[in-house]
XYZ file of C-alpha atoms in Angstrom:
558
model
C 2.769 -8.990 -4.053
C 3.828 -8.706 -0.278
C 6.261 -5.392 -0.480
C 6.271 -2.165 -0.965
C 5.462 -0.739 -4.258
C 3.832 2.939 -5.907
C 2.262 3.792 -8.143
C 4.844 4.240 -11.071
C 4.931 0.469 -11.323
C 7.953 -0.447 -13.433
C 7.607 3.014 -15.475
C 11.643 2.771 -16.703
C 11.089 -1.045 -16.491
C 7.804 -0.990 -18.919
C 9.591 1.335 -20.979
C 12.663 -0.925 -21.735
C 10.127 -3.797 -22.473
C 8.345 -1.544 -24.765
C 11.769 -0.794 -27.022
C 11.438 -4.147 -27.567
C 11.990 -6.455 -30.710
C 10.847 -5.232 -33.843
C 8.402 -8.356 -35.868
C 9.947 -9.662 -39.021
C 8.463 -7.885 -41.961
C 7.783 -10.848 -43.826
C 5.562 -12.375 -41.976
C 2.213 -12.710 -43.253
C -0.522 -11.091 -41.347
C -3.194 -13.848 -41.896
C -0.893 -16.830 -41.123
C -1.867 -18.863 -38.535
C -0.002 -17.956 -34.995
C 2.076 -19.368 -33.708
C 2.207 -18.943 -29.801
C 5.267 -18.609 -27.383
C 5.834 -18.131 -23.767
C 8.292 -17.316 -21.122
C 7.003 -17.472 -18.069
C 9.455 -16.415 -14.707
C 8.639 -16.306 -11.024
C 10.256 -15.959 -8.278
C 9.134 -15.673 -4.295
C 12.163 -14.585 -3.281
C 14.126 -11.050 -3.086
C 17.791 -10.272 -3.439
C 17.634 -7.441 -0.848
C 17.366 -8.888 3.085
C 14.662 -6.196 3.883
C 11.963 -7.524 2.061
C 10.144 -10.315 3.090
C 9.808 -13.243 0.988
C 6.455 -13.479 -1.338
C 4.186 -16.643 -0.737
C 2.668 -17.055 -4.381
C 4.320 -15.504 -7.062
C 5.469 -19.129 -7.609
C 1.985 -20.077 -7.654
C 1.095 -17.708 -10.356
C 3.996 -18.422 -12.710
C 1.892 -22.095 -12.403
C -1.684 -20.733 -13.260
C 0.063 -18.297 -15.798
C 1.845 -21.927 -16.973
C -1.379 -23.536 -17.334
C -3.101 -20.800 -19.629
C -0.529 -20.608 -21.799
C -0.598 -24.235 -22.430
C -4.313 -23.890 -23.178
C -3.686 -21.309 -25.945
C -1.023 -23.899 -27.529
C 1.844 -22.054 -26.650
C 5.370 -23.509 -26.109
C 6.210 -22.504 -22.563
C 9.408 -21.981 -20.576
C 8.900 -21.804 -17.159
C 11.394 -20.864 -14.522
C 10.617 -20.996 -11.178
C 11.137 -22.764 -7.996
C 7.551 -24.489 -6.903
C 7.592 -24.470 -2.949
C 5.965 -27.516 -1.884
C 2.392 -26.399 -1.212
C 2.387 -25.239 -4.860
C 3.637 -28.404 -5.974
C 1.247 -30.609 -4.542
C -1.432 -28.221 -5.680
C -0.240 -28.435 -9.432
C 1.698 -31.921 -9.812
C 4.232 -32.829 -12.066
C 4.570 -29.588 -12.878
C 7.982 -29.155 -10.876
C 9.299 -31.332 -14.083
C 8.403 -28.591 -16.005
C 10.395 -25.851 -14.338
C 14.097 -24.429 -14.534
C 15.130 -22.336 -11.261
C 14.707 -18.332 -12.450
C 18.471 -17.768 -12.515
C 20.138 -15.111 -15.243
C 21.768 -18.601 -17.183
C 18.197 -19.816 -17.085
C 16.709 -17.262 -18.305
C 19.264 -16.751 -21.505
C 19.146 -20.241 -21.756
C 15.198 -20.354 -22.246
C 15.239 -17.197 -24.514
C 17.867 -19.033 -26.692
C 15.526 -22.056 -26.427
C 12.267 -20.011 -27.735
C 14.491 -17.645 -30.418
C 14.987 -20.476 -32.250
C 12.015 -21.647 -32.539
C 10.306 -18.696 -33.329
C 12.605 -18.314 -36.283
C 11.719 -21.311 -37.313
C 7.977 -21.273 -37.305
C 8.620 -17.793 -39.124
C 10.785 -19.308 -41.543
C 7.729 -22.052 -42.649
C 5.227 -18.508 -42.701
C 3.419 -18.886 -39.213
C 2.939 -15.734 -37.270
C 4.400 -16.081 -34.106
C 3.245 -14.037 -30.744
C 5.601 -14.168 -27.759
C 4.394 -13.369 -23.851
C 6.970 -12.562 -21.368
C 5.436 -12.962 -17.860
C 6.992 -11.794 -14.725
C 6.209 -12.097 -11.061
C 8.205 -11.304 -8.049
C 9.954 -8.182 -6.417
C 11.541 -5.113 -8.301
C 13.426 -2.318 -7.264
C 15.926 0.529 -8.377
C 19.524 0.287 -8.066
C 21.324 3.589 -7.010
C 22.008 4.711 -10.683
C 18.414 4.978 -10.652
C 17.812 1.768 -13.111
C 15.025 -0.774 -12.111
C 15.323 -3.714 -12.177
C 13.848 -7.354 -10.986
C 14.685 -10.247 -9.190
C 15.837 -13.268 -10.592
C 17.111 -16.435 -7.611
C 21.050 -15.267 -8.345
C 21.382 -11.536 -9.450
C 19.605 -8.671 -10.746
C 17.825 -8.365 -13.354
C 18.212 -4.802 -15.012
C 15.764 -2.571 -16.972
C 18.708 -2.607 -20.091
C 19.069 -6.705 -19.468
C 15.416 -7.386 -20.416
C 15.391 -4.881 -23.348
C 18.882 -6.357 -24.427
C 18.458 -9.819 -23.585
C 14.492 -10.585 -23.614
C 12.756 -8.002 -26.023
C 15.681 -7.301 -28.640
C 15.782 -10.623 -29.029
C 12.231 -11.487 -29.999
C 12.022 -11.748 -33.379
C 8.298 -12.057 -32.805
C 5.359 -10.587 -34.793
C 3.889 -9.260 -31.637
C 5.244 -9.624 -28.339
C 3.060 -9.126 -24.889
C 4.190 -8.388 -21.456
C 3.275 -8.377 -18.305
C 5.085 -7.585 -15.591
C 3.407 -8.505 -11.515
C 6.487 -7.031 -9.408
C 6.397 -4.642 -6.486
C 8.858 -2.165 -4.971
C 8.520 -0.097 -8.567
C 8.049 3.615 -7.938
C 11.617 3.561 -7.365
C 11.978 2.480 -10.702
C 12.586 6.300 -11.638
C 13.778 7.447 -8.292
C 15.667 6.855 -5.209
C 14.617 6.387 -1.608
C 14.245 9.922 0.258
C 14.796 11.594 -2.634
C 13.467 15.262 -1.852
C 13.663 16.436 -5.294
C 11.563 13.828 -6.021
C 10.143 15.484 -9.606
C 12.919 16.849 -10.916
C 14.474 12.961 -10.761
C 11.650 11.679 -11.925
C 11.481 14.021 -15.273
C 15.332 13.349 -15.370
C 15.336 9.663 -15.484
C 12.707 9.774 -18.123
C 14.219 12.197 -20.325
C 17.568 10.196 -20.067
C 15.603 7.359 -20.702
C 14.154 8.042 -23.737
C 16.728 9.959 -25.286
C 18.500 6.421 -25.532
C 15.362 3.898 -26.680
C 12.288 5.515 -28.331
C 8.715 4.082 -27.564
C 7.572 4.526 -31.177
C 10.917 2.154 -32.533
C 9.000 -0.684 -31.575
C 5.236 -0.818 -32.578
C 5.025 -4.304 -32.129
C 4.983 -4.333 -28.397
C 2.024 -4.129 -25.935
C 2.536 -4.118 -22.176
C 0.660 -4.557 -18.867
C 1.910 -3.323 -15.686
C 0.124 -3.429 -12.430
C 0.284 -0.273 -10.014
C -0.989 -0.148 -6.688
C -1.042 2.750 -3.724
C 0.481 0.236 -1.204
C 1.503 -3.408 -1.790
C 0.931 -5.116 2.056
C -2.189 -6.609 0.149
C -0.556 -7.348 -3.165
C -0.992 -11.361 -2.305
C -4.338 -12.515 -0.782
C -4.432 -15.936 0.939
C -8.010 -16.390 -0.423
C -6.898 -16.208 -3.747
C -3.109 -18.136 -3.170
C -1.853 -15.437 -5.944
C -1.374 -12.092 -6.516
C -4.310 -9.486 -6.965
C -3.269 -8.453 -10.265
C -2.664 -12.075 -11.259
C -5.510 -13.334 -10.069
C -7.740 -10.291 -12.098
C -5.593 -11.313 -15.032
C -6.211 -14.397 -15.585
C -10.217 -14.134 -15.116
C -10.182 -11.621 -17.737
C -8.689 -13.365 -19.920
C -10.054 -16.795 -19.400
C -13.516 -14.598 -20.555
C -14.871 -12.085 -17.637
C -13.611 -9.174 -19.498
C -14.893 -10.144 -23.229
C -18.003 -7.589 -23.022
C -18.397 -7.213 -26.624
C -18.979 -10.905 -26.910
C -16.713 -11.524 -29.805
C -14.749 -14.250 -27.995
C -11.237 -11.935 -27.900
C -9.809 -10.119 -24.631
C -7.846 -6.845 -25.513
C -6.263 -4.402 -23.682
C -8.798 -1.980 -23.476
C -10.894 -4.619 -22.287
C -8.470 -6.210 -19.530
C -8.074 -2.489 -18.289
C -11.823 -1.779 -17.927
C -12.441 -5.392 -16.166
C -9.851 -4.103 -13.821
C -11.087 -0.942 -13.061
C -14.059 -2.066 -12.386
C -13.172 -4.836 -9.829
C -11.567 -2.503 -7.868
C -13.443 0.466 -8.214
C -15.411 0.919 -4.956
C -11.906 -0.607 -2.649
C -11.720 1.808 0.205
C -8.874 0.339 1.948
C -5.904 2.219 0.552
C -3.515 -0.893 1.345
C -6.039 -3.021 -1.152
C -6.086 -0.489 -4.307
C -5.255 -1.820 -7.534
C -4.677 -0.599 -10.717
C -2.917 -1.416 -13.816
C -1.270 0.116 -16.893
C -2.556 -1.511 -20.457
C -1.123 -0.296 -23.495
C -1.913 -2.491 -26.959
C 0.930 -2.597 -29.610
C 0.793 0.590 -31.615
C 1.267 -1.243 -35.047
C -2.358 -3.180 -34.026
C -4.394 -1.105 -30.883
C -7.157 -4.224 -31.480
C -4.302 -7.043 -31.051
C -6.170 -9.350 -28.403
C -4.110 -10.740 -25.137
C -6.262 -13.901 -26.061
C -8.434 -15.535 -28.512
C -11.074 -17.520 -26.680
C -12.299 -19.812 -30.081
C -8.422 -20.873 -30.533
C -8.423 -22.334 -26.980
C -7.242 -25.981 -27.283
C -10.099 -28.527 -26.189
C -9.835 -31.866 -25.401
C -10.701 -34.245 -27.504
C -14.142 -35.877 -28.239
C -14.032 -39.433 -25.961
C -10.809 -38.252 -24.514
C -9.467 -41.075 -22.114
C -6.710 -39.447 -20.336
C -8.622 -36.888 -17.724
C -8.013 -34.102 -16.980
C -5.964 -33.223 -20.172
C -3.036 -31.046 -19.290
C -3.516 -28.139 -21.246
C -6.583 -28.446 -22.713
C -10.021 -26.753 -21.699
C -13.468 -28.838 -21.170
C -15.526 -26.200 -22.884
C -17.140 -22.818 -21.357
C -19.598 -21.922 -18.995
C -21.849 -19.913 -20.665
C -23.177 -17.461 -18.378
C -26.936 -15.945 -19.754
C -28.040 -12.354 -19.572
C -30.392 -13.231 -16.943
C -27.325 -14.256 -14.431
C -26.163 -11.200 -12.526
C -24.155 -10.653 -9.852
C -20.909 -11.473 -8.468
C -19.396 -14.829 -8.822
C -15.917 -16.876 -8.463
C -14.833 -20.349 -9.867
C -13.126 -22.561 -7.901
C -11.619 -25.878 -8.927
C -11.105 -29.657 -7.526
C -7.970 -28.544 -6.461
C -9.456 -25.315 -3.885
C -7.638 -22.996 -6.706
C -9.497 -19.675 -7.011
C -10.307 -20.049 -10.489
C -11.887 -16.692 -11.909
C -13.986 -13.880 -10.265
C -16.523 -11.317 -12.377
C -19.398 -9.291 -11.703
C -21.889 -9.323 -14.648
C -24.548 -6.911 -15.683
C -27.107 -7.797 -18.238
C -25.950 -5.990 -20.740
C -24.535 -9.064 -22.104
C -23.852 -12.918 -21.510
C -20.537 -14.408 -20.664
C -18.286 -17.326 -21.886
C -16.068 -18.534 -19.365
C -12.593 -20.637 -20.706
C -13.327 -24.152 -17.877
C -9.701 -25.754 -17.900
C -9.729 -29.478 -18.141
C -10.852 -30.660 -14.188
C -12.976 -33.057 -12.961
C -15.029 -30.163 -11.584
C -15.717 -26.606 -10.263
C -17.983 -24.985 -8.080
C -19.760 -21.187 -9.128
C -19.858 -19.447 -5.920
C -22.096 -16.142 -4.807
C -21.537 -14.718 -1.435
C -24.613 -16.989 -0.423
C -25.127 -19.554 -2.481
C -22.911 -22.573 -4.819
C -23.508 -25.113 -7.452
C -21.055 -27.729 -8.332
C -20.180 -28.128 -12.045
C -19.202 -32.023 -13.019
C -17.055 -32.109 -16.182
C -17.700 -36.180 -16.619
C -17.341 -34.881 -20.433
C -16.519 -32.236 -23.197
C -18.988 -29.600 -24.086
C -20.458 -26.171 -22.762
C -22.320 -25.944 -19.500
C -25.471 -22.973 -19.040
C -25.016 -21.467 -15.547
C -28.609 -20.911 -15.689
C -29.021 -24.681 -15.209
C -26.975 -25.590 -12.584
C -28.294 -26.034 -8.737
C -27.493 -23.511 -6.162
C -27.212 -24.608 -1.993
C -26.688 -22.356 0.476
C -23.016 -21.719 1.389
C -21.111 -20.533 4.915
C -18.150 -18.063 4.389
C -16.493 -15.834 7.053
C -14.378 -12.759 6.268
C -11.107 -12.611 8.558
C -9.101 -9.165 9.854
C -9.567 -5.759 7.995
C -7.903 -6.181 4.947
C -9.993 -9.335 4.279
C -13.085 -7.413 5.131
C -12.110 -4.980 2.320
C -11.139 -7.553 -0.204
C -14.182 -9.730 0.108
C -16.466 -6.279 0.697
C -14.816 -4.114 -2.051
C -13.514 -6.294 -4.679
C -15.529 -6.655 -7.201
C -18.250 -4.790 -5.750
C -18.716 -3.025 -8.674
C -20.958 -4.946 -11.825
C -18.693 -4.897 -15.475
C -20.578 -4.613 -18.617
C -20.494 -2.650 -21.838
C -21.520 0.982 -20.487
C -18.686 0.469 -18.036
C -16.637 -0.426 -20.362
C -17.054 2.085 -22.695
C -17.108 5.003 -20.046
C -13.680 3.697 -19.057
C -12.139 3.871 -22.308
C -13.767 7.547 -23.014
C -12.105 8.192 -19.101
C -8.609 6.634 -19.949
C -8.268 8.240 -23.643
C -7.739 11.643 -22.012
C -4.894 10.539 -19.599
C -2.028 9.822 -21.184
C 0.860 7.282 -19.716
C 3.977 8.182 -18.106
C 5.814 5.971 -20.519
C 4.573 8.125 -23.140
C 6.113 11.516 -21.696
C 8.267 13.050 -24.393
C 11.268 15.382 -23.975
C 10.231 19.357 -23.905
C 10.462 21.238 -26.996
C 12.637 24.448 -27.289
C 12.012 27.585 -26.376
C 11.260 28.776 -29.798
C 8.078 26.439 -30.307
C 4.966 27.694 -30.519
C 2.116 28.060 -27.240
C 0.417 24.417 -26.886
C -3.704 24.360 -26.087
C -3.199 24.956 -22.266
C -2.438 28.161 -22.863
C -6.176 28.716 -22.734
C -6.739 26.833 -19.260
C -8.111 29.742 -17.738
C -10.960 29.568 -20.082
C -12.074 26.241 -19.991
C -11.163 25.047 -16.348
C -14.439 26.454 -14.964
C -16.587 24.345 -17.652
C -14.462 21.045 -17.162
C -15.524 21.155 -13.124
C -19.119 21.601 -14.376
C -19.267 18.893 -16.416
C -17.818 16.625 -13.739
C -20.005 17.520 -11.370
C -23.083 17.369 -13.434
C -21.883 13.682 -14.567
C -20.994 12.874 -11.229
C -24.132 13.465 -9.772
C -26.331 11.978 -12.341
C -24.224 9.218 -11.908
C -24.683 8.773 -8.087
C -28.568 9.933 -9.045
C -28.735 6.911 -11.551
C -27.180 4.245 -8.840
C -29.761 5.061 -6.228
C -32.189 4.866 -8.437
C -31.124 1.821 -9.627
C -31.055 0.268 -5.210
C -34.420 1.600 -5.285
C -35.951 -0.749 -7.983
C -33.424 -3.401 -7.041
C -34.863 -3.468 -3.435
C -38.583 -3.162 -4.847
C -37.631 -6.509 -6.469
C -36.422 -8.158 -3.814
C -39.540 -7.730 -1.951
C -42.084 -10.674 -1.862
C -45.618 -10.445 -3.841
C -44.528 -8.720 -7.033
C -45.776 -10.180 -10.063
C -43.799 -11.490 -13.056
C -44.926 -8.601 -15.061
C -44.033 -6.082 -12.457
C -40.408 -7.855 -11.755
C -39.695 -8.150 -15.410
C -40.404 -4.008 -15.666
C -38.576 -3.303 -12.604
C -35.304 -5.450 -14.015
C -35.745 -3.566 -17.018
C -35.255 0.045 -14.836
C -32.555 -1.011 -13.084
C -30.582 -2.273 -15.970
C -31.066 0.771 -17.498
C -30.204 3.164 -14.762
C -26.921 1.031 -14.100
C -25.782 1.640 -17.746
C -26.863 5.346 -17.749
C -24.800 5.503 -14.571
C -21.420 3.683 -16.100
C -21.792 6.000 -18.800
C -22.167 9.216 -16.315
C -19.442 8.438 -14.118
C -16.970 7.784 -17.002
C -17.578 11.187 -18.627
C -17.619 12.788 -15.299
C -14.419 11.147 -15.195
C -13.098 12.650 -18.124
C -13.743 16.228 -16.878
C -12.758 15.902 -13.479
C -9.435 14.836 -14.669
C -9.350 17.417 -17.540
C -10.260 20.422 -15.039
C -7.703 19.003 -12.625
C -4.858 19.178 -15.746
C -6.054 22.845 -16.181
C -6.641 24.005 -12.617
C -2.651 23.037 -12.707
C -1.472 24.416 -15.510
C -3.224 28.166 -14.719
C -1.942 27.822 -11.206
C 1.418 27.619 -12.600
C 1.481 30.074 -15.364
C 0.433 32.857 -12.888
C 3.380 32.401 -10.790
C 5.862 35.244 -11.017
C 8.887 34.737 -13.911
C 6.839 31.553 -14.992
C 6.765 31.375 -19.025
C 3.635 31.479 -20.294
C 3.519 27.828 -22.028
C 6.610 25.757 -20.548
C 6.446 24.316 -17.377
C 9.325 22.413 -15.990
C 7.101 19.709 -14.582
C 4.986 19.192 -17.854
C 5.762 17.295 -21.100
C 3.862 16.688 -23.970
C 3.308 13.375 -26.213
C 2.089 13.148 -29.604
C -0.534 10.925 -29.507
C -2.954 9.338 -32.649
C -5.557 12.176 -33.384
C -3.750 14.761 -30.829
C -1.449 15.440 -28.265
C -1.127 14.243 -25.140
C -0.157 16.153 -21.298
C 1.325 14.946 -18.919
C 3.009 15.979 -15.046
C 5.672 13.921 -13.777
C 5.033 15.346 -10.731
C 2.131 14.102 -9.787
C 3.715 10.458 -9.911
């Protein structure tokens, strides 16, 4: 989004969505689910000094749209300027302005029915999607804007989340303006606020109440380049929504979780120099089920075999099934000039892409495009389309970095799987707990001094055979490129660079891990040598029990 934002996206925010509504104990956990949505978005901002967003309304639509393909019943409330309306017609019908009445209203609307569906023994999943600007009040509580008033961290837990009866509940939050979600403008005791507001926090609505809730949260360095013309829609919508339409399913077993939407992120955004265009999000899966998927690709609604009535609103046309043997990255866009989906495959594995009902779409490279005619239902092999040369032109320095950076970086399973080894030794903020006493005994950083040394080895050594791996891998890319190779010798060098890319995902995801481990204890011994300083209590580290361990975490360096 087009404002100013930090990278605590939300964190008091997030945490209020995660006390959410606990699931109704009776519900059976093999009934079929029952899906429902409320989807809000909102261009505009309550406070004169930020400037108005240009397609948060346009990714409540898209949001809309998926949602209606997984069968849910959707509220939307937003006001569709009139480019967006022309783009997705009759959808205007659809929508209620984002005002606090509005939004009661619609939860009021979708309570009820959830009740009922549990009452005849359906499961029932509820999303809560939000788009727009956030801020902080001066008490220090975040909050978001709806068209008439604020929208406050304890309003959403009270009036969205409590209210869920739902046997899982999902939410995603695109807003901007959110490190001040734990502290104010100018603050020069920046830390000690932030530990405060947490603490305060959490001493009134505990994470662990509520195991039934998952959240996403984008973050970001700078927000200027939250919103990219190209894509009419936010960068973290935009990433979103191709994972779950299928770029991030690596595993191939048709489901999108939240390990897996947090990987495909990473990974699109990894080699983004540009400060002002660096994404990242915060994924955290519903502790009563860490394998809950954000989607099910199989339960996608088609369209119906000799379907008159084209395109069918809410329905998809099939999948494009993209082979092992397609690399590379690609975008989808649709009759409409809608910026469909982006990814950046390996070979590690094949894709299946979710192709909403349209007449048809075009698969675009940086050089080349083939048009895809959906004249009827079924699948379509990538592999078989046509390619033609295509013209593009990059515009400005931001644009540069956007269309040079993002996804620059190819996704598969050893990326995957070296992010998840990465991200399960950084704990969240949301998941900083309140110190212990003084009388409780010395935690495991006690021994920093002792292992510090060995963490920065290991980084290094897994950084560089990382880096040594991805040349490697140019090398025999470039050797295939080259004219007069045989089929022999360009099936052998496709094997090498396969296999150096993976050993490199791998590499850089434990050196990772260590880096970020010898960082924690370069900290912690820095601190306990100070003079006076206790030997195991810091006043800007807390600790989280985690499953399988504990968990460290500074506030300060937020």
């Amino acid at each position: 989004m087009l404002c100013l934002s930090r990278p605590l996206t939300l964190l008091v925010l997030a945490s209020s969505v995660l006390a959410g509504s606990p699931a109704l104990a009776d519900a059976s956990p093999t009934a079929r689910a029952r899906v429902f949505a409320l989807v809000v978005a909102n261009n505009r901002s309550l406070d004169p000094s930020l400037a108005a967003l240009r397609y948060a309304d346009d990714d409540g639509a898209r949001f809309y749209e998926l949602m209606r393909a997984i069968g849910a019943r959707v509220e939307l409330l937003s006001v569709l300027d009139a480019q967006t309306q022309r783009t997705f017609s009759g959808l205007a019908k659809q929508s209620r302005p984002p005002t606090r009445d509005g939004l009661r209203a619609a939860m009021t609307r979708l309570r009820g029915a959830m009740m009922r569906a549990q009452r005849a023994g359906e499961r029932t999943v509820f999303y809560f999607y939000f788009a727009g600007h956030g801020g902080v009040d001066n008490s220090r509580e975040g909050y978001i804007n709806l068209l008439d008033q604020r929208f406050r961290r304890s309003d959403l837990y009270r009036e969205v989340i409590a209210r869920s009866p739902a046997s899982l509940n999902h939410v995603i939050i695109d807003a901007c303006n959110a490190y001040y979600m734990v502290g104010r403008r100018g603050d020069g005791k920046r830390a000690a606020s932030v530990k405060a507001a947490i603490r305060s926090f959490l001493s009134r609505e505990s994470l662990a109440r509520y195991p039934n809730t998952g959240v996403v949260l984008s973050t970001t360095t700078k927000a200027e380049t939250h919103e990219w013309s190209r894509y009419h829609s936010g960068i973290f919508s935009h990433q979103l929504r191709s994972a779950l339409l299928g770029a991030a399913d690596v595993d191939g077993d048709h489901r999108v979780d939240y390990h897996e939407l947090s990987a495909y992120v990473a990974a699109a955004n990894l080699r983004v120099r540009d400060a002002r265009a660096r994404l990242s999000i915060y994924a955290r899966a519903p502790r009563a089920d860490l394998s809950a998927p954000l989607v099910e690709l199989d339960t996608l609604r088609r369209i119906a075999a000799g379907a008159k009535r084209r395109p069918a609103p809410g329905r998809i046309a099939g999948f494009l099934v993209v082979p092992r043997t397609v690399q590379g990255h690609y975008y989808l866009e649709d009759d409409r000039g809608v910026r469909y989906l982006d990814f950046n495959k390996t070979a590690e594995q094949p894709l299946r892409l979710a192709l909403l009902d349209r007449p048809y779409y075009y698969l675009r490279s940086s050089a080349r495009e083939a048009m895809i005619r959906l004249a009827s239902a079924g699948d379509v092999d990538a592999s078989t389309l046509t390619q033609r040369p295509l013209q593009a032109r990059a515009r400005g320095s931001v644009e540069r970095s956007f269309r040079s950076d993002l996804y620059a970086f190819p996704f598969g399973r050893a990326f995957a799987a070296g992010h998840s080894t990465a991200n399960a030794a950084q704990p969240s903020a949301l998941e900083l707990g309140v110190d212990s006493s003084d009388d409780a005994p010395p935690p495991w950083y006690s021994r920093a001094r002792t292992w510090k040394w060995l963490s920065l080895g290991v980084a290094g050594a897994g950084l560089a055979l990382g880096v040594t791996m991805q040349v490697l891998a140019a090398s025999a890319s470039s050797k295939l490129s080259d004219g007069g190779i045989t089929m022999v010798r360009a099936v052998e060098l496709q094997g090498q660079v396969n296999l150096r890319q993976a050993v490199a995902g791998v590499a850089f995801g434990v050196g990772a891990t260590a880096a970020i481990s010898s960082l924690v204890l370069f900290l912690v011994d820095r601190d306990r040598t100070k003079p006076g300083a206790r030997a195991w209590r810091l006043p800007s580290v807390a600790v989280a029990q985690r499953p399988g361990g504990a968990a460290l975490t500074f506030a300060t360096t937020f």
